[in-house]
XYZ file of C-alpha atoms in Angstrom:
327
model
C 62.900 170.236 150.771
C 66.295 169.702 149.383
C 67.969 166.358 149.766
C 71.623 166.733 151.016
C 74.313 165.051 148.763
C 75.916 162.595 150.231
C 79.991 162.187 149.817
C 81.982 159.011 150.083
C 84.542 159.161 152.550
C 87.895 160.044 150.496
C 89.679 156.599 151.829
C 86.664 154.618 150.181
C 86.865 156.517 146.764
C 90.528 155.686 146.779
C 90.269 152.127 147.730
C 87.543 151.744 144.926
C 89.627 153.488 142.248
C 92.665 151.461 143.158
C 90.677 148.070 143.099
C 89.387 149.145 139.417
C 92.863 149.871 138.492
C 93.853 146.635 139.897
C 91.320 144.794 138.065
C 92.099 146.592 134.845
C 95.793 145.563 135.067
C 94.814 141.927 136.055
C 92.526 141.912 132.754
C 95.434 143.228 130.919
C 98.181 140.777 132.208
C 99.555 138.210 129.967
C 101.577 135.106 129.990
C 103.534 135.257 126.984
C 104.883 131.760 125.381
C 107.312 131.790 122.745
C 108.674 128.232 120.863
C 111.946 128.154 120.337
C 112.360 125.707 117.362
C 114.643 124.680 114.449
C 112.856 126.718 111.593
C 111.761 130.138 112.030
C 108.057 130.377 111.676
C 107.418 126.682 111.439
C 106.716 123.632 113.856
C 109.342 121.042 113.146
C 110.265 117.352 114.189
C 112.550 118.438 116.877
C 110.789 121.134 118.286
C 110.257 121.022 122.070
C 111.483 124.316 123.810
C 109.057 126.915 124.980
C 109.744 130.013 126.961
C 106.973 131.051 129.458
C 107.212 134.775 130.469
C 105.061 135.908 133.669
C 103.535 139.449 133.803
C 106.275 140.171 136.196
C 108.772 139.404 133.815
C 109.980 136.145 135.233
C 111.137 133.792 132.251
C 111.011 130.033 132.361
C 112.341 127.793 129.731
C 110.868 124.293 129.218
C 112.523 121.335 127.880
C 115.577 123.299 126.012
C 116.078 119.991 124.038
C 118.227 120.233 120.529
C 116.537 123.289 119.144
C 118.085 126.107 121.096
C 121.388 127.058 119.810
C 123.230 126.668 123.192
C 123.409 129.763 125.465
C 124.367 132.436 123.052
C 121.007 131.941 121.206
C 119.842 135.366 120.726
C 116.283 134.154 121.124
C 116.640 133.132 124.895
C 117.280 136.588 126.506
C 117.337 136.236 130.271
C 116.302 132.893 131.757
C 115.315 132.592 135.098
C 114.273 129.193 135.436
C 114.652 125.967 133.457
C 112.525 123.019 133.668
C 113.217 119.621 132.458
C 110.586 116.859 132.122
C 113.111 113.992 131.816
C 116.533 112.963 130.883
C 116.051 111.902 127.465
C 118.487 113.623 125.105
C 115.670 115.537 122.881
C 114.382 117.120 126.000
C 117.737 117.653 128.078
C 119.794 118.405 125.039
C 122.642 115.901 123.949
C 123.153 117.879 120.854
C 121.766 121.140 119.387
C 121.674 123.175 116.408
C 124.235 125.691 115.594
C 121.672 128.160 114.153
C 118.386 128.128 113.125
C 116.916 127.187 109.396
C 119.938 124.402 109.041
C 118.502 121.133 107.450
C 114.876 120.372 106.693
C 112.156 120.778 109.036
C 111.630 117.222 108.833
C 115.222 116.508 109.603
C 116.770 119.797 111.280
C 120.783 119.543 111.483
C 121.537 119.278 115.092
C 125.408 118.531 114.554
C 126.676 120.333 117.793
C 127.489 118.190 120.557
C 126.386 119.245 124.105
C 128.028 116.194 125.975
C 128.569 115.380 128.721
C 127.023 118.577 130.117
C 123.770 118.889 128.075
C 122.161 122.083 126.321
C 120.189 122.507 129.507
C 123.254 122.724 131.926
C 125.407 124.991 129.291
C 122.463 127.434 128.985
C 122.094 127.508 133.111
C 125.668 128.231 133.537
C 125.712 131.030 131.158
C 122.269 132.596 132.316
C 122.826 132.037 135.963
C 119.350 129.921 135.828
C 117.578 127.916 138.296
C 116.972 124.436 137.359
C 113.498 123.043 139.051
C 113.242 119.382 138.667
C 111.338 116.312 140.349
C 112.415 112.855 141.080
C 115.976 112.309 141.644
C 117.149 114.672 138.966
C 118.000 117.615 141.082
C 121.286 115.795 142.470
C 122.289 115.213 138.718
C 121.907 118.658 137.903
C 123.605 119.835 141.006
C 126.609 117.861 140.223
C 126.714 119.116 136.584
C 126.428 122.811 137.634
C 128.990 122.464 140.229
C 131.369 120.516 137.314
C 130.766 123.673 135.060
C 131.958 125.944 137.852
C 128.298 127.155 138.916
C 126.372 126.921 142.017
C 124.840 123.588 142.893
C 122.302 125.078 144.992
C 120.539 126.259 141.904
C 119.142 122.933 141.426
C 115.841 122.634 143.305
C 113.603 119.797 143.917
C 109.862 119.887 143.704
C 108.182 116.537 144.065
C 104.372 115.266 143.522
C 102.239 116.971 145.696
C 104.417 120.142 146.612
C 105.320 123.104 144.990
C 107.765 125.866 144.776
C 107.320 129.568 144.477
C 110.281 130.758 142.054
C 109.993 134.434 140.590
C 106.243 134.985 141.651
C 105.303 131.628 139.514
C 104.022 128.389 141.673
C 105.795 125.146 140.117
C 104.865 121.698 141.147
C 105.485 118.374 139.128
C 102.799 115.610 138.478
C 103.141 112.230 137.308
C 103.975 111.362 133.799
C 103.948 107.798 132.120
C 107.249 107.329 130.052
C 110.837 106.481 130.895
C 113.640 108.583 132.368
C 117.112 106.979 132.148
C 120.253 108.983 131.803
C 122.429 107.926 128.982
C 125.969 106.986 129.809
C 127.016 109.728 127.160
C 125.916 112.405 129.793
C 128.396 110.776 132.551
C 132.147 110.225 132.807
C 134.421 107.848 134.392
C 134.158 104.204 134.908
C 130.492 104.144 135.618
C 129.711 105.501 132.223
C 131.707 102.761 130.674
C 130.084 99.981 132.617
C 126.760 101.155 131.513
C 127.454 101.629 128.036
C 128.751 98.064 128.044
C 125.741 96.950 129.719
C 123.489 98.702 127.327
C 121.608 100.170 130.195
C 120.986 103.743 131.533
C 121.229 105.133 134.962
C 118.034 105.743 136.787
C 116.900 109.168 138.082
C 113.476 108.245 139.217
C 110.011 108.870 137.228
C 109.665 111.342 134.788
C 107.232 114.176 135.449
C 104.970 116.743 133.806
C 104.761 120.244 135.444
C 101.847 122.470 136.636
C 102.520 126.288 136.512
C 100.647 128.924 138.260
C 101.253 132.445 137.105
C 100.717 135.776 138.516
C 97.819 136.601 136.457
C 95.836 133.203 137.447
C 96.698 131.235 134.413
C 97.355 127.640 135.344
C 99.511 125.755 132.555
C 99.814 121.656 132.449
C 102.963 120.741 130.789
C 102.640 117.206 129.958
C 106.436 116.163 129.280
C 106.478 112.717 127.471
C 103.408 110.839 128.636
C 100.828 108.427 127.866
C 97.259 108.683 129.290
C 97.438 108.798 133.157
C 94.469 108.954 135.629
C 96.170 111.880 137.207
C 95.178 114.070 134.192
C 91.729 114.140 135.362
C 92.097 113.645 139.193
C 95.162 115.785 139.825
C 95.703 118.284 136.668
C 92.048 118.917 136.028
C 90.203 118.654 139.410
C 92.836 119.603 141.947
C 95.043 122.576 139.797
C 92.351 123.291 137.273
C 94.619 123.747 134.303
C 93.098 126.013 131.481
C 95.967 125.832 129.225
C 97.625 122.394 128.268
C 100.977 121.770 126.293
C 100.821 118.069 125.149
C 102.756 115.420 123.298
C 101.210 114.105 120.072
C 104.020 112.485 118.372
C 102.962 108.788 118.838
C 104.943 105.707 119.488
C 107.160 107.228 122.183
C 104.284 109.285 123.846
C 100.640 109.849 123.163
C 99.471 110.111 119.449
C 96.867 112.528 118.177
C 93.980 110.281 118.986
C 94.983 109.585 122.659
C 96.006 113.278 123.259
C 92.818 114.413 122.063
C 90.975 112.058 124.366
C 92.893 113.711 127.085
C 92.347 116.957 126.300
C 88.354 116.654 125.400
C 87.675 113.961 128.130
C 89.982 114.220 130.994
C 91.244 117.780 131.529
C 88.779 120.036 129.256
C 91.112 123.091 129.092
C 90.275 126.257 127.247
C 93.310 125.948 125.031
C 96.066 123.416 124.238
C 99.299 123.785 122.450
C 100.455 120.901 120.613
C 103.885 119.761 121.164
C 106.335 116.973 120.188
C 104.848 115.968 116.956
C 107.860 114.339 115.555
C 107.258 115.700 112.076
C 107.130 118.714 109.751
C 103.973 119.540 110.904
C 103.861 122.922 109.084
C 104.786 124.475 105.608
C 104.943 128.383 105.508
C 103.257 128.329 108.985
C 100.414 126.322 107.886
C 99.459 122.853 109.282
C 100.166 120.348 106.618
C 97.198 117.982 105.780
C 97.675 114.642 106.890
C 99.991 115.035 109.459
C 99.598 114.152 113.236
C 99.152 117.652 114.099
C 96.311 118.002 111.578
C 94.461 115.094 113.138
C 94.976 116.291 116.349
C 93.637 119.795 115.432
C 90.465 118.089 113.847
C 89.745 115.947 116.864
C 90.119 118.387 119.624
C 87.337 120.580 120.805
C 89.361 123.298 122.853
C 91.182 125.891 120.888
C 94.222 124.383 119.522
C 97.357 126.743 119.082
C 100.439 125.474 116.669
C 103.866 126.560 118.332
C 105.422 128.461 115.542
C 109.072 129.004 116.168
C 109.693 132.542 117.149
C 106.187 133.384 117.074
C 105.011 134.750 120.717
C 101.581 134.152 121.783
C 99.969 135.836 124.879
C 97.293 134.182 127.151
C 95.120 135.805 129.832
C 94.371 134.155 132.927
C 91.583 132.179 131.595
C 93.811 130.932 128.692
C 92.306 133.109 125.944
C 94.960 133.991 123.500
C 95.257 137.760 123.021
C 97.724 138.026 120.325
C 100.097 135.857 118.414
C 97.838 132.793 117.913
C 97.306 131.265 114.319
């Protein structure tokens, strides 16, 4: 007796095929991370800026600082979103490089003033970018955008515990332990004069870190400038489940390499980490220099450590595995 062959309905076959295709596409989808530092192929003292590109093409600039050569920097390309962790000049950009590879890696030449607007605002105006910040920073950036002839509505607020979807990427802020005063040099008029004379800065609320969730499922924690916080375990790890961390290691003003390693090993336990804000000439010819804070951090951390070499794009899958470009 012959057994009849059973055929699945065409609809189920097509659905199964689409599911396999979608799964394959998800496996192939990567988030690209490109450092924009002062010296090509190196990790230098003033380097802060990173570009994140979602698989859907949305491009996010994090802490432009002083090593992006203004809005005409050819490395920028399109910028949809700009994030600013706090208002210190080395993050928002009180001055900037004219072009890469000027001065030394330890002391790059950042002689072009971006005051009073800031490098961040100059870039946002030229690129028509949306600035996303927390605390009381959005009002400051809205005023700056308006002053520059832009749309103040492109300065958006996201506070702790909330989130915004911008270009298919979920963005939220998380606490950072640092300071966040606006230098009088970013201001104009009598208020700037009064603050400068008193030796104080204007307050725009607490500083922030960020958690980004990309369309391929990758969750990234951007520490900003912070010391050790309980939220790094309770919020960043246990609630958001960050798998890729960008953490400051510069010491004195932020966590040092030993403290940052504790955050990575004991509080967050991510799959991978990108060192940031080292405040040193961390590499020479693209290799980490022995005896540096970056070398110490790399030795202490159990997760995969990636050094952000300027201009070299790293690609991460949804589990924070580096697919290409990592050293």
